[in-house]
Coordinates of C-alpha atoms in Angstrom, one line a residue:
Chain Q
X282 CA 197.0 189.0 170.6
X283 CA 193.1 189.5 170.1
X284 CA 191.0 188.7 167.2
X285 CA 190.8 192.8 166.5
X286 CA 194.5 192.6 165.6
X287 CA 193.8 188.8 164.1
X288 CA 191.5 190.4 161.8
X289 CA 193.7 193.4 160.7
X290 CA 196.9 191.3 159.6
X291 CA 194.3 189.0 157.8
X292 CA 192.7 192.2 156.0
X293 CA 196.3 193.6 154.9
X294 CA 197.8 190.0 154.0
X295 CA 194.1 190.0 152.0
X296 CA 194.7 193.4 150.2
X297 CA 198.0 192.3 149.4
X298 CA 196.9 189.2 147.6
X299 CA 194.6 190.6 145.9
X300 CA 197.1 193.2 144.7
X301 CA 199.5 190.2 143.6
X302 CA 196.1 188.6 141.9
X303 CA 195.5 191.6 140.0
X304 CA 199.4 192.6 139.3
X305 CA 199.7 188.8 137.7
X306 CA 196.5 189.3 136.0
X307 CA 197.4 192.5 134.5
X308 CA 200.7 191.2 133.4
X309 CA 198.9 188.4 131.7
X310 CA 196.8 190.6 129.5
X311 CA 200.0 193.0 128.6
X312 CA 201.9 189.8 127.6
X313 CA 199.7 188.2 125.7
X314 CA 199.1 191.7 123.7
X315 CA 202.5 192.1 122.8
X316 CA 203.3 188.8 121.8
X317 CA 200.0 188.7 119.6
X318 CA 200.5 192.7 118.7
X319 CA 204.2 191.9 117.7
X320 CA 204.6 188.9 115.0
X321 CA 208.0 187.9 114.7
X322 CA 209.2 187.3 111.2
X323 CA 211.5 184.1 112.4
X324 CA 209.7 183.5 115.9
X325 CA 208.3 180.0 116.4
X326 CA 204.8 178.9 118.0
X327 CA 203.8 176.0 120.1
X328 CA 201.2 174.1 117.6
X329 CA 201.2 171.1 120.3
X330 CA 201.4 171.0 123.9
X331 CA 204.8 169.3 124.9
X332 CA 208.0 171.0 122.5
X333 CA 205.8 170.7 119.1
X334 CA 207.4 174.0 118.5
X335 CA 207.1 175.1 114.3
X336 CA 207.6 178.4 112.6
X337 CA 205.4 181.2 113.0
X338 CA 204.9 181.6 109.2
X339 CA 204.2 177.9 109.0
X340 CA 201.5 177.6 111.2
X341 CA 197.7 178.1 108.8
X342 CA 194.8 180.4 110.6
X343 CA 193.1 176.6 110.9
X344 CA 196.2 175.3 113.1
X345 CA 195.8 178.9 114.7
X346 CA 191.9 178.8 115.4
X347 CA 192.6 175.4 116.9
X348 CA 195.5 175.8 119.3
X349 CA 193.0 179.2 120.5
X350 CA 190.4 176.6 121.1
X351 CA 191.7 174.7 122.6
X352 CA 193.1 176.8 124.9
X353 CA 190.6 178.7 125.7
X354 CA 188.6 176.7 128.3
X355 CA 191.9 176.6 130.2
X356 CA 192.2 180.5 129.8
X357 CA 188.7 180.6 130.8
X358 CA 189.1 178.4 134.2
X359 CA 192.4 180.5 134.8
X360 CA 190.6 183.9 134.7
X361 CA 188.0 181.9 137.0
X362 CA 190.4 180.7 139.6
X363 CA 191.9 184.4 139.7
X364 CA 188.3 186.1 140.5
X365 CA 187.0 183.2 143.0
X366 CA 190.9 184.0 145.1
X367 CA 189.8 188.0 144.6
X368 CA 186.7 187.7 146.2
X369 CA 187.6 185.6 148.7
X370 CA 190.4 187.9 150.3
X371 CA 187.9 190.4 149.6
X372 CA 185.6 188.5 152.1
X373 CA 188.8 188.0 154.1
X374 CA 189.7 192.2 154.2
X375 CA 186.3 193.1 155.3
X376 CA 186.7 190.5 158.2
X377 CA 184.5 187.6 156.7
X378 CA 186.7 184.6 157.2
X379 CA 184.6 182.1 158.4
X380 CA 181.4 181.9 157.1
X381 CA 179.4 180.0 154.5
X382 CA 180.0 182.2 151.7
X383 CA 184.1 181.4 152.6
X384 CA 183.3 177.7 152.5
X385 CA 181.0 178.2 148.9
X386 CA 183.9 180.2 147.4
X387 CA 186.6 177.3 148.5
X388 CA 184.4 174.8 147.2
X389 CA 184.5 177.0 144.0
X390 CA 188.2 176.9 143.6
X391 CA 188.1 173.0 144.3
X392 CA 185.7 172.2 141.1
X393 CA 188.0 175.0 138.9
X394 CA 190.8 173.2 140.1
X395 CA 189.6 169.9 138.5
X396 CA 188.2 171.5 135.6
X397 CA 191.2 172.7 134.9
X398 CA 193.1 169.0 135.1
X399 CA 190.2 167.8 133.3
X400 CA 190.7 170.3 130.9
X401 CA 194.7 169.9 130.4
X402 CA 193.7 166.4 130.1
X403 CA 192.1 166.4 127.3
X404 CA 194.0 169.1 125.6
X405 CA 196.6 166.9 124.2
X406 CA 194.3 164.4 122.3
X407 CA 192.4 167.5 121.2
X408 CA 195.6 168.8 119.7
X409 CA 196.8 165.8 118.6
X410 CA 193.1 165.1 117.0
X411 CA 193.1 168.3 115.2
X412 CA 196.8 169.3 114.5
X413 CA 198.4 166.3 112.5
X414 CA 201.9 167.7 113.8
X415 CA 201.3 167.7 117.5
X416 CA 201.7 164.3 119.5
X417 CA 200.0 163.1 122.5
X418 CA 201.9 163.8 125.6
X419 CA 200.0 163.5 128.8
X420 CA 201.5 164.5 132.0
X421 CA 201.0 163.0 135.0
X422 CA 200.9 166.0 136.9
X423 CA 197.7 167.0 135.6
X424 CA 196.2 163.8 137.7
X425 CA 197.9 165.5 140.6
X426 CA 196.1 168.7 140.0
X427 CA 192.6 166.9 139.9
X428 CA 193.8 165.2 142.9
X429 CA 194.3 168.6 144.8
X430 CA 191.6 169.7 143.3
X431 CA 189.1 167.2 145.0
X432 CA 190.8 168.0 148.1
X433 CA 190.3 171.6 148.2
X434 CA 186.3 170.9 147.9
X435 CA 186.8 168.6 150.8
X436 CA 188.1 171.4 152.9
X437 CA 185.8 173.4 151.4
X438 CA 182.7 171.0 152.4
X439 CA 184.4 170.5 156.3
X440 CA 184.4 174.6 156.4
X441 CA 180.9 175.1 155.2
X442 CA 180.4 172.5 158.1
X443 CA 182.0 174.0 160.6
X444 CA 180.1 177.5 159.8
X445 CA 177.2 175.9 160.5
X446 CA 177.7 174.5 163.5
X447 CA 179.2 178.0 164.3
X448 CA 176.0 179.7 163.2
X449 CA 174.1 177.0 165.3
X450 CA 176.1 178.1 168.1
X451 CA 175.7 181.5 167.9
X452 CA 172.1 181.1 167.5
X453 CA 171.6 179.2 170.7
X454 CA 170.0 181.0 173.5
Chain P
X221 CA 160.8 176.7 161.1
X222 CA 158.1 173.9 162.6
X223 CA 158.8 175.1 166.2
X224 CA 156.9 178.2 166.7
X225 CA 157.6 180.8 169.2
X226 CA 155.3 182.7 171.4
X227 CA 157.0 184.5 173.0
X228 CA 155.9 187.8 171.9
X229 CA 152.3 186.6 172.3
X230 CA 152.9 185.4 176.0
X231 CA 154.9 189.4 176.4
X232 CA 152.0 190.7 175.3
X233 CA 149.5 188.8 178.1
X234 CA 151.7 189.9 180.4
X235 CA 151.7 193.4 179.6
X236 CA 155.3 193.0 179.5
X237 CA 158.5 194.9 177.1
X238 CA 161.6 192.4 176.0
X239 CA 163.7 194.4 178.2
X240 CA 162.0 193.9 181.4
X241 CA 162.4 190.2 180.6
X242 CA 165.9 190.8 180.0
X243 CA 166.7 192.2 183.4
X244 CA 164.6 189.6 185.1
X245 CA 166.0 186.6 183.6
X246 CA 169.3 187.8 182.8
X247 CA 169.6 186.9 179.1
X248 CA 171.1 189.8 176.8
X249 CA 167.9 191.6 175.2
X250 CA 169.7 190.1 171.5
X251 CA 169.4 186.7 172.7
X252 CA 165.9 187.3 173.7
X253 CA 165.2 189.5 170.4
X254 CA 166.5 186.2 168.1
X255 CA 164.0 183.7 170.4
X256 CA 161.3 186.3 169.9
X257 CA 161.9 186.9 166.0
X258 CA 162.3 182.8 165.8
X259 CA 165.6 183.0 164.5
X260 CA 167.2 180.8 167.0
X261 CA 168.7 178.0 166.3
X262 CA 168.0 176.1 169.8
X263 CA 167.3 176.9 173.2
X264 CA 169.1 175.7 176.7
X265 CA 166.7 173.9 179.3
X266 CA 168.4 177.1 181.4
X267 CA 166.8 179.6 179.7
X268 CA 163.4 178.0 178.9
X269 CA 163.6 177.3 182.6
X270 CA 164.4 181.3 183.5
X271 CA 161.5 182.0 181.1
X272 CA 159.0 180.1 182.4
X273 CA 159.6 180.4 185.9
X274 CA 159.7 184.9 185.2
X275 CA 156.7 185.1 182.8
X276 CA 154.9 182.0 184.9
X277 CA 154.1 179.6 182.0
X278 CA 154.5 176.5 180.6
X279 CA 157.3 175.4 178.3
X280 CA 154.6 174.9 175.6
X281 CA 152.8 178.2 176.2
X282 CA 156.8 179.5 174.7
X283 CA 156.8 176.6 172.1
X284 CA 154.3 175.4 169.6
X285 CA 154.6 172.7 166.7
X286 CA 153.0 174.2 163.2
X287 CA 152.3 171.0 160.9
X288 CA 152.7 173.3 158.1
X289 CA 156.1 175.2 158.8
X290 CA 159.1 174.7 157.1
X291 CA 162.7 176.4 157.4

């Protein structure tokens, strides 16, 4: 098989992903419209992290404002991670798979990766801090996703390497 | 870059186009286009040795160090 017909399953496995990114995103956006456009009269609300579950009509606009920021930053890194993974199978579509910007945007989803472990780190004693109802549950997973986190920039760091060495290459006459 | 190259000067003494020097020491005129523009990255003992031995020159009539250059 030669790298022309390397480079055009990559580009269609690309426009696929970023079909799924975009198809998950959307999704997102419709859910979280209809559950916020729709109040249920019995539903019940997560006011904590873990199963701190309470009526709807029980939970104040202060509760409300907090759990929202508190989330946020989360919601923020998420919508991050999902434009960082568009543009890089966009890179990857139009045949860019192994340059420096490749090895930037991997780095990218290494430090959004930790943010967000950092981020779901702190959110319990936030919660807990703020919402006298919530308790402190930290999950150890969250030290996983740091983990993973830090090695994705490694791979990212080895990549952006490896470019230039390419690029060195390439530029040797 | 600190490494300056000359080429295009020593073409010019010579009265010489890229693409002659192309054919004659049988480097692809890009190659020869990224030494000339001083884009490249390094250069094989090969080729310096084609070049000098075509155009008749010294290794450091190709190559000069500028104090004051930078990448």
């Amino acid at each position: 098989m030669n790298n022309s017909s390397h480079l055009q399953r990559i580009a269609a496995l690309s426009r696929g992903l970023r079909w799924v990114i975009w198809f998950f995103l959307a999704v997102t956006v419709i859910t979280t419209v209809f559950v916020i456009a729709i109040p249920s009269t019995n539903g019940m609300i997560r006011v904590g992290l873990a199963d701190d579950e309470a009526p709807l009509g029980t939970v104040g606009l202060r509760e409300r404002l907090t759990i929202v920021a508190v989330m946020a930053p989360a919601i923020a890194i998420w919508l991050g991670l999902f434009w960082t993974c568009e543009r890089l199978f966009a890179l990857y579509e139009r045949g860019v798979v192994f340059e420096r910007r490749n090895a930037q945007l991997i780095r990218r989803l290494g430090q959004l990766v930790i943010g967000l472990g950092v981020v779901y780190l702190a959110q319990p004693f936030l919660v807990s801090s703020l919402i006298d109802r919530a308790h402190v549950e930290v999950s150890t997973g969250t030290l996983g996703v740091i983990a993973i986190g830090a090695g994705v920039i490694a791979v990212g760091h080895v990549m952006s390497l490896a470019a230039e060495m390419a690029e060195e290459s390439e530029l040797t006459v | 870059m600190a490494i300056v190259v000359r080429l295009d000067v020593v073409l010019a003494e010579r009265k010489l186009r890229l693409t002659d020097l192309a054919d004659r020491v049988g480097i692809t005129i890009q190659n020869l286009s990224i030494l000339k523009t001083g884009k490249a990255k390094a250069v094989r003992f090969s080729t310096l040795e084609a070049l000098c031995r075509e155009l008749d020159c010294q290794p450091g009539d190709l190559l000069t160090f500028s104090e004051g250059g930078s990448e």
